[in-house]
Short mmCIF file of C-alpha atoms and ligand atoms in Angstrom, two decimals:
data_model
loop_
_atom_site.label_atom_id
_atom_site.label_comp_id
_atom_site.label_asym_id
_atom_site.label_seq_id
_atom_site.Cartn_x
_atom_site.Cartn_y
_atom_site.Cartn_z
CA MET S 156 114.64 91.15 337.07
CA ASN S 157 111.13 92.34 337.78
CA ILE S 158 110.35 95.77 336.28
CA MET S 159 107.54 97.78 337.86
CA TYR S 160 106.05 101.05 336.66
CA LYS S 161 105.62 104.28 338.57
CA SER S 162 104.12 107.67 337.86
CA THR S 163 106.26 110.69 336.96
CA ARG S 164 104.11 112.90 339.23
CA SER S 165 103.90 111.17 342.61
CA ASP S 166 105.53 108.40 344.58
CA GLY S 167 102.40 106.27 344.84
CA ASP S 168 102.13 102.52 344.44
CA LYS S 169 103.97 100.89 341.60
CA VAL S 170 102.04 98.84 339.07
CA THR S 171 102.94 95.96 336.78
CA ALA S 172 103.52 96.44 333.05
CA SER S 173 100.12 94.99 332.19
CA GLN S 174 98.40 97.34 334.65
CA ALA S 175 100.29 100.33 333.22
CA ILE S 176 99.27 99.34 329.68
CA LEU S 177 95.63 99.03 330.74
CA LYS S 178 95.56 102.40 332.49
CA GLY S 179 97.52 104.39 329.90
CA LEU S 180 97.93 107.39 332.19
CA ALA S 181 98.57 107.26 335.96
CA ASP S 182 95.78 108.40 338.30
CA ASP S 183 97.67 111.57 339.18
CA GLY S 184 97.93 112.58 335.52
CA GLY S 185 101.56 111.48 335.33
CA LEU S 186 103.10 109.10 332.82
CA PHE S 187 104.20 105.59 333.73
CA VAL S 188 107.94 104.96 333.65
CA PRO S 189 109.85 101.75 334.38
CA ASP S 190 111.50 101.81 337.81
CA SER S 191 114.76 101.07 336.02
CA ILE S 192 115.77 100.67 332.41
CA PRO S 193 116.80 97.06 331.97
CA ALA S 194 120.09 96.25 330.30
CA LEU S 195 119.98 94.25 327.11
CA ASP S 196 122.21 91.55 328.52
CA LEU S 197 123.14 90.01 325.18
CA PRO S 198 126.29 90.25 323.09
CA LEU S 199 125.70 92.85 320.36
CA ALA S 200 126.83 90.28 317.81
CA ALA S 201 123.83 88.14 318.74
CA LEU S 202 121.53 90.92 317.53
CA SER S 203 122.83 90.63 314.01
CA GLN S 204 121.51 87.06 313.88
CA MET S 205 117.98 87.93 314.93
CA ASN S 206 114.98 88.79 312.82
CA TYR S 207 112.55 91.53 313.84
CA GLN S 208 110.28 89.26 315.85
CA GLN S 209 113.15 87.75 317.82
CA THR S 210 114.56 91.19 318.54
CA ALA S 211 111.10 92.31 319.65
CA TYR S 212 110.93 89.43 322.10
CA GLU S 213 114.35 90.20 323.58
CA VAL S 214 113.48 93.88 324.12
CA MET S 215 109.90 93.52 325.29
CA SER S 216 110.58 90.64 327.65
CA ARG S 217 113.04 92.87 329.53
CA PHE S 218 110.36 95.52 330.11
CA PHE S 219 107.10 93.58 330.32
CA THR S 220 108.25 91.19 333.01
CA ASP S 221 104.78 90.14 334.14
CA PHE S 222 103.96 88.69 330.70
CA THR S 223 104.78 85.04 330.18
CA GLU S 224 107.01 84.03 327.29
CA GLU S 225 104.03 82.46 325.60
CA GLU S 226 101.89 85.58 325.99
CA LEU S 227 104.54 87.91 324.61
CA LYS S 228 105.45 85.68 321.71
CA SER S 229 101.83 85.34 320.76
CA CYS S 230 101.41 89.16 320.81
CA ILE S 231 104.52 89.55 318.64
CA GLN S 232 103.46 86.89 316.14
CA GLY S 233 100.02 88.45 315.82
CA ALA S 234 101.42 91.93 315.27
CA TYR S 235 104.44 91.57 313.02
CA ASP S 236 103.14 89.35 310.24
CA ASP S 237 102.17 89.92 306.64
CA LYS S 238 100.31 93.09 307.57
CA PHE S 239 103.75 94.48 306.82
CA ASP S 240 104.72 94.52 303.17
CA THR S 241 108.27 93.33 303.85
CA ASP S 242 109.65 90.43 305.91
CA GLU S 243 112.24 92.76 307.39
CA ILE S 244 109.37 94.77 308.99
CA ALA S 245 111.71 97.79 309.33
CA PRO S 246 114.23 97.80 306.46
CA LEU S 247 117.38 99.89 306.58
CA VAL S 248 118.07 101.69 303.30
CA LYS S 249 121.43 103.34 302.63
CA LYS S 250 121.29 106.54 300.59
CA ASP S 251 124.07 109.09 300.15
CA GLY S 252 125.95 107.72 303.17
CA ALA S 253 123.01 107.78 305.61
CA TYR S 254 120.84 104.89 306.74
CA TYR S 255 117.10 105.43 306.48
CA LEU S 256 115.28 103.16 308.88
CA GLU S 257 111.97 102.75 307.05
CA LEU S 258 109.26 102.47 309.67
CA PHE S 259 106.34 102.79 307.28
CA HIS S 260 105.83 99.30 305.91
CA GLY S 261 102.77 98.54 308.05
CA LYS S 262 99.05 98.80 307.34
CA THR S 263 98.74 102.59 307.50
CA ILE S 264 102.17 103.51 306.07
CA ALA S 265 103.44 105.56 309.03
CA PHE S 266 105.74 104.59 311.88
CA LYS S 267 102.81 104.50 314.31
CA ASP S 268 102.09 101.01 312.94
CA MET S 269 105.27 99.74 314.56
CA ALA S 270 103.68 100.05 318.00
CA LEU S 271 99.97 100.14 317.21
CA SER S 272 100.08 96.77 315.49
CA ILE S 273 100.98 95.20 318.81
CA LEU S 274 99.19 97.44 321.31
CA PRO S 275 95.76 95.80 320.86
CA TYR S 276 97.36 92.40 321.59
CA LEU S 277 99.17 93.77 324.63
CA MET S 278 95.98 95.46 325.79
CA THR S 279 93.68 92.44 325.50
CA THR S 280 96.31 90.19 327.08
CA SER S 281 96.67 92.71 329.93
CA ALA S 282 92.89 92.77 330.40
CA LYS S 283 92.79 88.99 330.64
CA LYS S 284 95.72 88.87 333.07
CA ASN S 285 94.07 91.40 335.36
CA GLY S 286 90.56 89.98 335.22
CA VAL S 287 89.13 93.10 333.58
CA THR S 288 85.61 92.58 332.30
CA ASN S 289 84.77 96.18 331.35
CA GLU S 290 84.89 97.14 327.70
CA ILE S 291 88.11 99.08 327.12
CA VAL S 292 87.43 102.37 325.38
CA ILE S 293 90.54 103.61 323.61
CA LEU S 294 90.49 107.38 323.57
CA THR S 295 93.00 108.91 321.23
CA ALA S 296 94.09 112.34 320.05
CA THR S 297 95.89 112.34 316.74
CA SER S 298 97.88 114.74 314.62
CA GLY S 299 97.07 112.44 311.71
CA ASP S 300 98.96 109.17 311.85
CA THR S 301 98.24 107.72 315.30
CA GLY S 302 94.51 107.89 314.60
CA LYS S 303 94.52 105.68 311.56
CA ALA S 304 97.08 103.28 312.95
CA ALA S 305 95.11 102.91 316.19
CA LEU S 306 91.81 102.50 314.30
CA ALA S 307 93.34 99.82 312.10
CA GLY S 308 94.79 98.06 315.13
CA PHE S 309 91.68 98.07 317.29
CA ALA S 310 88.95 97.70 314.63
CA ASP S 311 86.71 94.78 315.62
CA VAL S 312 89.00 93.66 318.45
CA PRO S 313 86.56 92.03 320.94
CA GLY S 314 86.27 93.78 324.29
CA THR S 315 87.48 97.13 322.95
CA SER S 316 86.15 100.20 321.19
CA ILE S 317 88.01 103.22 319.94
CA ILE S 318 87.24 106.94 319.62
CA VAL S 319 89.71 109.12 317.71
CA PHE S 320 89.84 112.94 317.79
CA TYR S 321 91.75 114.78 315.08
CA PRO S 322 92.12 118.48 314.20
CA LYS S 323 89.64 118.97 311.37
CA ASP S 324 91.89 121.34 309.43
CA GLY S 325 95.25 120.03 310.62
CA VAL S 326 95.84 116.78 308.74
CA SER S 327 96.66 115.93 305.12
CA PRO S 328 93.75 115.02 302.78
CA ILE S 329 95.03 111.46 302.52
CA GLN S 330 95.39 111.17 306.30
CA GLU S 331 91.80 112.39 306.74
CA ARG S 332 90.43 110.06 304.09
CA GLN S 333 92.27 107.14 305.66
CA MET S 334 90.50 107.77 308.95
CA LEU S 335 87.05 108.61 307.62
CA THR S 336 86.88 105.40 305.59
CA GLN S 337 87.74 103.21 308.59
CA LYS S 338 85.54 100.15 308.95
CA GLY S 339 84.71 98.35 312.19
CA ASP S 340 81.59 98.53 314.38
CA ASN S 341 83.66 99.61 317.38
CA THR S 342 85.32 102.63 315.72
CA THR S 343 84.39 106.33 315.88
CA VAL S 344 86.27 109.25 314.30
CA VAL S 345 85.61 112.85 315.37
CA GLY S 346 87.04 115.99 313.78
CA ILE S 347 87.46 118.87 316.21
CA ILE S 348 87.49 122.58 315.58
CA GLY S 349 90.89 123.14 317.13
CA ASN S 350 94.47 121.96 316.77
CA PHE S 351 96.28 118.81 317.93
CA ASP S 352 97.20 120.29 321.29
CA ASP S 353 93.51 121.04 321.92
CA ALA S 354 92.68 117.42 321.05
CA GLN S 355 95.41 116.07 323.32
CA THR S 356 94.46 118.35 326.20
CA GLY S 357 90.79 117.38 325.87
CA VAL S 358 91.62 113.69 325.94
CA LYS S 359 93.91 114.06 328.95
CA LYS S 360 91.14 115.93 330.78
CA MET S 361 88.75 113.03 330.26
CA PHE S 362 91.37 110.57 331.47
CA ASN S 363 91.88 112.63 334.60
CA SER S 364 88.20 112.98 335.48
CA LYS S 365 87.35 110.67 338.38
CA GLU S 366 83.70 111.56 338.01
CA LEU S 367 83.66 110.44 334.38
CA ALA S 368 85.56 107.26 335.25
CA GLU S 369 82.89 106.35 337.83
CA ARG S 370 80.05 106.87 335.40
CA MET S 371 81.93 104.84 332.78
CA ASN S 372 82.53 102.01 335.21
CA ALA S 373 78.84 101.91 336.14
CA LYS S 374 78.09 101.26 332.47
CA GLY S 375 80.83 98.66 332.07
CA TYR S 376 83.45 100.83 330.39
CA GLN S 377 86.96 101.99 331.19
CA PHE S 378 89.32 104.23 329.26
CA SER S 379 92.75 103.46 328.00
CA SER S 380 95.06 105.28 325.66
CA ALA S 381 96.66 104.42 322.36
CA ASN S 382 98.75 107.59 322.43
CA SER S 383 102.45 107.39 323.01
CA ILE S 384 101.85 108.26 326.65
CA ASN S 385 101.00 104.54 326.94
CA ILE S 386 104.06 102.53 327.89
CA GLY S 387 102.65 99.78 325.67
CA ARG S 388 103.47 101.99 322.72
CA LEU S 389 106.81 103.23 323.85
CA VAL S 390 108.46 99.87 324.50
CA PRO S 391 107.67 98.35 321.07
CA GLN S 392 109.32 101.45 319.57
CA ILE S 393 112.63 100.63 321.25
CA VAL S 394 112.76 97.44 319.23
CA TYR S 395 113.54 98.98 315.85
CA TYR S 396 116.56 100.89 317.14
CA VAL S 397 117.97 97.68 318.56
CA TYR S 398 117.11 95.91 315.31
CA ALA S 399 118.75 98.66 313.23
CA TYR S 400 121.99 98.25 315.17
CA GLY S 401 121.90 94.50 314.56
CA GLN S 402 121.26 95.05 310.86
CA LEU S 403 124.18 97.49 310.55
CA LEU S 404 126.38 94.84 312.14
CA LYS S 405 124.99 92.10 309.93
CA LYS S 406 125.61 94.12 306.78
CA GLY S 407 129.17 94.84 307.88
CA GLU S 408 128.51 98.60 307.95
CA ILE S 409 129.79 98.88 311.54
CA THR S 410 131.99 96.87 313.86
CA GLU S 411 130.70 95.46 317.14
CA GLY S 412 130.46 98.24 319.71
CA GLU S 413 130.93 101.04 317.16
CA LYS S 414 128.91 104.09 318.13
CA ILE S 415 126.22 105.38 315.83
CA ASP S 416 124.08 108.52 315.81
CA VAL S 417 120.34 108.65 315.37
CA VAL S 418 118.21 111.46 313.92
CA VAL S 419 114.50 111.43 314.74
CA PRO S 420 111.80 113.72 313.33
CA THR S 421 110.03 114.66 316.52
CA GLY S 422 106.59 115.75 317.63
CA ASN S 423 105.31 114.22 320.83
CA PHE S 424 108.81 112.98 321.75
CA GLY S 425 107.81 109.30 321.78
CA ASN S 426 109.99 108.01 318.99
CA ILE S 427 113.17 109.72 320.13
CA LEU S 428 112.52 108.71 323.74
CA ALA S 429 112.45 105.10 322.55
CA ALA S 430 115.86 105.65 320.97
CA TYR S 431 117.07 107.08 324.28
CA TYR S 432 115.80 103.98 326.08
CA ALA S 433 117.62 101.82 323.52
CA LYS S 434 120.81 103.73 324.32
CA ASN S 435 120.21 103.24 328.03
CA MET S 436 119.70 99.51 327.48
CA GLY S 437 123.23 99.41 326.08
CA ILE S 438 122.93 100.00 322.35
CA PRO S 439 126.00 102.06 321.35
CA ILE S 440 124.27 105.28 320.34
CA GLU S 441 126.32 108.43 320.82
CA ILE S 442 124.09 111.38 319.91
CA LEU S 443 120.32 111.53 319.53
CA TYR S 444 119.33 114.35 317.21
CA CYS S 445 115.91 115.75 317.88
CA ALA S 446 114.69 117.21 314.57
CA SER S 447 111.85 119.75 314.67
CA ASN S 448 109.82 121.50 312.01
CA GLU S 449 108.86 125.18 312.35
CA ASN S 450 107.03 124.34 315.59
CA LYS S 451 110.48 124.23 317.12
CA VAL S 452 109.56 124.25 320.79
CA LEU S 453 111.88 121.27 321.42
CA TYR S 454 114.77 122.82 319.51
CA ASP S 455 114.46 125.89 321.72
CA PHE S 456 114.19 123.72 324.82
CA PHE S 457 117.40 121.82 324.08
CA HIS S 458 119.24 125.04 323.38
CA THR S 459 117.99 127.18 326.26
CA GLY S 460 116.64 124.80 328.91
CA LYS S 461 113.34 126.65 328.73
CA TYR S 462 110.18 125.01 327.44
CA ASP S 463 107.81 127.67 326.16
CA ARG S 464 104.61 126.71 324.40
CA LYS S 465 103.36 130.31 324.23
CA ARG S 466 103.91 130.81 320.55
CA GLU S 467 102.05 130.68 317.32
CA PHE S 468 101.04 127.20 316.20
CA VAL S 469 102.26 126.71 312.62
CA LEU S 470 100.55 124.34 310.19
CA THR S 471 103.40 122.76 308.23
CA SER S 472 103.88 120.15 305.53
CA SER S 473 104.87 117.70 308.30
CA PRO S 474 101.57 117.81 310.22
CA SER S 475 102.33 114.84 312.46
CA MET S 476 104.97 117.02 314.09
CA ASP S 477 102.78 120.11 314.49
CA ILE S 478 102.79 119.92 318.25
CA LEU S 479 103.63 122.44 320.95
CA ILE S 480 103.11 120.19 323.98
CA SER S 481 105.36 117.16 323.61
CA SER S 482 103.87 114.79 326.16
CA ASN S 483 106.67 112.27 326.32
CA LEU S 484 109.26 114.86 327.25
CA GLU S 485 107.82 114.48 330.76
CA ARG S 486 109.49 111.08 331.00
CA LEU S 487 112.87 112.60 330.18
CA ILE S 488 112.29 115.51 332.56
CA TYR S 489 111.53 113.04 335.35
CA ARG S 490 114.77 111.23 334.67
CA ILE S 491 116.99 114.31 334.57
CA ALA S 492 115.24 115.58 337.69
CA GLY S 493 116.75 112.56 339.47
CA GLU S 494 113.38 110.75 339.40
CA ASP S 495 111.95 113.47 341.60
CA ALA S 496 108.18 113.27 341.11
CA GLU S 497 107.44 116.48 342.98
CA LYS S 498 109.89 118.49 340.89
CA THR S 499 108.44 116.97 337.71
CA LYS S 500 104.90 117.74 338.79
CA ASN S 501 105.80 121.36 339.54
CA LEU S 502 107.31 121.80 336.08
CA MET S 503 104.33 120.20 334.37
CA ASP S 504 101.92 122.32 336.42
CA ALA S 505 103.87 125.40 335.33
CA LEU S 506 103.49 124.29 331.71
CA THR S 507 99.73 123.97 332.15
CA GLY S 508 99.36 127.13 334.20
CA GLU S 509 101.89 129.57 332.79
CA GLY S 510 102.66 127.89 329.49
CA GLU S 511 106.35 127.50 330.26
CA TYR S 512 108.97 126.09 332.59
CA GLU S 513 112.72 126.18 332.86
CA ILE S 514 114.95 123.34 333.98
CA THR S 515 117.96 123.87 336.24
CA ALA S 516 121.55 123.92 334.96
CA GLU S 517 122.08 120.62 336.75
CA MET S 518 119.24 119.04 334.80
CA LYS S 519 120.37 120.57 331.53
CA ALA S 520 123.83 119.08 332.00
CA GLN S 521 122.25 115.63 331.76
CA LEU S 522 120.99 116.27 328.25
CA ASP S 523 124.43 115.84 326.75
CA SER S 524 123.44 112.86 324.62
CA PHE S 525 120.87 115.02 322.84
CA ALA S 526 121.39 117.56 320.10
CA SER S 527 118.70 119.38 318.20
CA GLY S 528 118.12 121.05 314.87
CA TYR S 529 115.14 122.13 312.83
CA ALA S 530 114.05 122.54 309.24
CA THR S 531 112.02 125.39 307.82
CA GLU S 532 109.34 124.60 305.25
CA GLU S 533 111.72 125.64 302.51
CA GLN S 534 114.56 123.47 303.82
CA THR S 535 112.21 120.48 304.12
CA ALA S 536 111.18 120.80 300.47
CA GLU S 537 114.78 121.38 299.35
CA THR S 538 115.91 118.23 301.11
CA ILE S 539 113.26 116.10 299.39
CA CYS S 540 114.27 117.54 296.03
CA ASN S 541 118.03 117.36 296.55
CA VAL S 542 118.09 113.79 297.79
CA TYR S 543 115.79 112.74 294.98
CA LYS S 544 118.03 114.35 292.36
CA LYS S 545 121.13 112.83 293.88
CA THR S 546 119.86 109.31 294.61
CA ASP S 547 116.36 108.80 293.11
CA TYR S 548 115.12 108.16 296.65
CA ILE S 549 111.89 109.97 297.49
CA MET S 550 111.20 110.59 301.14
CA ASP S 551 108.19 112.05 302.92
CA THR S 552 108.14 115.49 304.56
CA HIS S 553 108.69 114.26 308.14
CA THR S 554 111.68 112.17 307.16
CA ALA S 555 112.95 115.19 305.22
CA VAL S 556 112.98 117.30 308.39
CA ALA S 557 115.28 114.71 309.94
CA SER S 558 117.33 114.37 306.77
CA HIS S 559 117.91 118.13 306.74
CA VAL S 560 119.18 117.95 310.31
CA TYR S 561 121.45 115.09 309.27
CA TYR S 562 123.05 117.14 306.49
CA ASP S 563 123.09 120.26 308.62
CA LEU S 564 124.49 118.86 311.89
CA ALA S 565 125.04 115.13 312.14
CA LYS S 566 126.94 114.34 308.95
CA GLU S 567 130.11 116.16 309.98
CA ASN S 568 130.57 113.86 313.01
CA GLY S 569 131.55 111.08 310.66
CA ARG S 570 129.67 108.46 312.67
CA LYS S 571 127.26 106.16 310.87
CA THR S 572 123.85 107.72 311.22
CA VAL S 573 120.40 106.18 311.29
CA ILE S 574 117.58 108.49 310.20
CA ALA S 575 114.16 107.43 311.42
CA SER S 576 112.01 107.46 308.30
CA THR S 577 108.55 107.85 309.71
CA ALA S 578 106.12 107.90 306.81
CA SER S 579 105.73 106.75 303.25
CA PRO S 580 105.88 109.60 300.72
CA TYR S 581 102.52 108.28 299.49
CA LYS S 582 100.93 109.65 302.61
CA PHE S 583 101.97 113.22 301.83
CA THR S 584 101.96 113.22 298.03
CA ARG S 585 100.99 116.89 297.60
CA SER S 586 103.87 118.29 299.65
CA VAL S 587 106.33 115.72 298.34
CA MET S 588 105.55 116.27 294.66
CA ASP S 589 105.41 120.05 295.08
CA ALA S 590 108.91 119.86 296.55
CA ILE S 591 110.12 118.11 293.42
CA ASP S 592 108.36 120.25 290.80
CA LYS S 593 105.65 122.57 292.04
CA GLU S 594 104.78 124.03 288.65
CA LYS S 595 104.26 120.67 287.05
CA TYR S 596 102.23 119.03 289.83
CA ASP S 597 100.29 121.93 291.29
CA LYS S 598 97.12 121.37 289.28
CA MET S 599 96.81 117.64 289.79
CA THR S 600 94.51 115.99 292.37
CA ASP S 601 96.00 114.09 295.29
CA PHE S 602 95.26 110.77 293.66
CA GLU S 603 96.75 111.84 290.32
CA LEU S 604 99.83 112.72 292.30
CA VAL S 605 99.90 109.20 293.71
CA ASP S 606 100.27 107.87 290.17
CA GLU S 607 102.93 110.47 289.34
CA LEU S 608 104.87 109.55 292.45
CA HIS S 609 104.73 105.93 291.38
CA ILE S 610 106.19 106.83 287.98
CA LEU S 611 108.99 108.91 289.51
CA SER S 612 109.99 106.58 292.34
CA GLY S 613 109.21 103.17 290.88
CA VAL S 614 107.97 102.19 294.35
CA ALA S 615 104.75 100.18 294.29
CA ILE S 616 101.66 102.08 295.43
CA PRO S 617 100.92 100.79 298.94
CA ASN S 618 97.74 98.93 299.62
CA ALA S 619 96.79 101.58 302.18
CA ILE S 620 96.46 104.10 299.34
CA GLU S 621 94.77 101.82 296.82
CA GLU S 622 92.17 100.95 299.45
CA ILE S 623 91.00 104.51 300.08
CA ARG S 624 90.70 105.59 296.46
CA SER S 625 87.18 104.27 296.22
CA ALA S 626 86.24 103.49 299.82
CA PRO S 627 83.07 105.16 301.15
CA ILE S 628 83.26 107.81 303.89
CA LEU S 629 81.87 106.19 307.05
CA HIS S 630 82.41 108.92 309.66
CA ASN S 631 81.22 112.51 309.70
CA THR S 632 81.16 113.74 313.30
CA VAL S 633 82.64 117.18 313.96
CA CYS S 634 82.62 119.01 317.30
CA ASP S 635 84.11 122.04 318.95
CA LYS S 636 87.21 121.52 321.07
CA ASN S 637 85.08 122.26 324.15
CA GLU S 638 82.53 119.57 323.30
CA MET S 639 84.81 116.56 323.31
CA GLN S 640 83.53 115.07 326.55
CA ALA S 641 79.89 115.62 325.58
CA THR S 642 80.63 113.83 322.31
CA VAL S 643 82.15 110.85 324.11
CA GLU S 644 79.21 110.65 326.50
CA LYS S 645 76.84 110.61 323.56
CA ILE S 646 78.78 107.90 321.73
CA LEU S 647 78.85 105.68 324.83
CA GLY S 648 75.31 106.51 325.89
CA LEU S 649 76.35 107.73 329.36
C1 LIG Y 75 103.94 110.77 314.93
C2 LIG Y 75 104.89 111.10 313.85
C3 LIG Y 75 106.09 111.77 314.11
C4 LIG Y 75 106.45 112.27 315.48
O1 LIG Y 75 106.73 111.22 316.37
P1 LIG Y 75 106.69 111.46 317.93
O2 LIG Y 75 106.88 110.13 318.53
O3 LIG Y 75 105.34 112.05 318.22
O4 LIG Y 75 107.78 112.42 318.25
C5 LIG Y 75 106.95 111.99 313.05
N1 LIG Y 75 106.62 111.60 311.79
C6 LIG Y 75 105.48 110.96 311.52
C7 LIG Y 75 105.19 110.58 310.11
C8 LIG Y 75 104.58 110.67 312.52
O5 LIG Y 75 103.44 110.03 312.24
#
């Protein structure tokens, strides 16, 4: 079956997968969605026999139907190799009855690597397929993890360059150092005076500017996005949910067809949407738990049907989830609106204009496969400490938000539950070690804490951390949130 992609905001022409990947965002500001979600027409038992790369091919070939088998397989081989520190790519670790799907074994030790390892391959293949000769400028807003993962993926990839905006005071010291030490002649990192939502809004504005696009084109450039609004990021994220189900079967933890639950620590709603797509492809997932931190705009949405971003932005110990405008929710809204682009556009315009929207009861009724919980800062720290004391397993702050929601809501269902473990604890050592023993660790530097974490957990210090200990700072640009476009124009010489 041929899958085409359409915008969530108007019923314009459909595009192929490779065109959608190249564009990132639709011309009308909408997000690309597949015109149907393909079924994974395979016996579930077959999944248990497949490795990560084979699973990736099965999933991606159903969505990216204009790629040849050879093209896709070459993208997959290039992406999921020994950049990952384990052959399993995404190992499933059982602790205290729950299954932690560790998505942080890639180059930058956060789950963003799962998709951003392959996006540059998908992007350059798409460019070739569509005869694009412009240089592709990847413009990215990051709450900390996407930035580094995208930089690592696109560094020195011919025909591309990448500009990353991050909130100067909104990321962890290790996250910032990871980005500022990034090598590659085609990379630029810019700190903005503002928060993640400001960064994301600024980037979307540039994408939507026809005038800017024309000036770019005249100079041989075109934008694309490495954010999870790009369908080329979303689809590779479906893979690990399918893989996790196969692994549970393989290990004899479930029987074929047995329903499982999934808990996902959520920010921009990309990861959990991928789980929802996996469910819609036919993976037996019963409930998807959307776990929020104190920026619990999604928790409120699932409980009331009202999305309201007019609230204080809280800086938490899980910064990659400090988000009040969850972009990917638009894809779910479109679906529960009966694929009504006009209705979706009106709601999204209301969010931009009035800062809120409310869905109808009819739409809300279609959210029955979702549940939602949240963790306060205190609960997040308690969860890290409790699970460590009980099992010796040390998780990062984002995973802990999800783990709290597991203990709080999901556990009592009795179904086997997969918790998306989105970052290595080494990425958030300060918060993690403080959660375990604040008095003892408070006075140590972040890198001393790395060594302490190693002693406590016995887990090898990842290469990503060793690398930045002594690496020189290569980027130092800072701008106001209102100067993002001017900064891009300067970088590109427009
Ligand atoms: C990006 C990120 C999240 C949130 O994922 P979304 O797809 O934006 O919902 C959670 N945890 C970590 C560590 C992340 O980097």
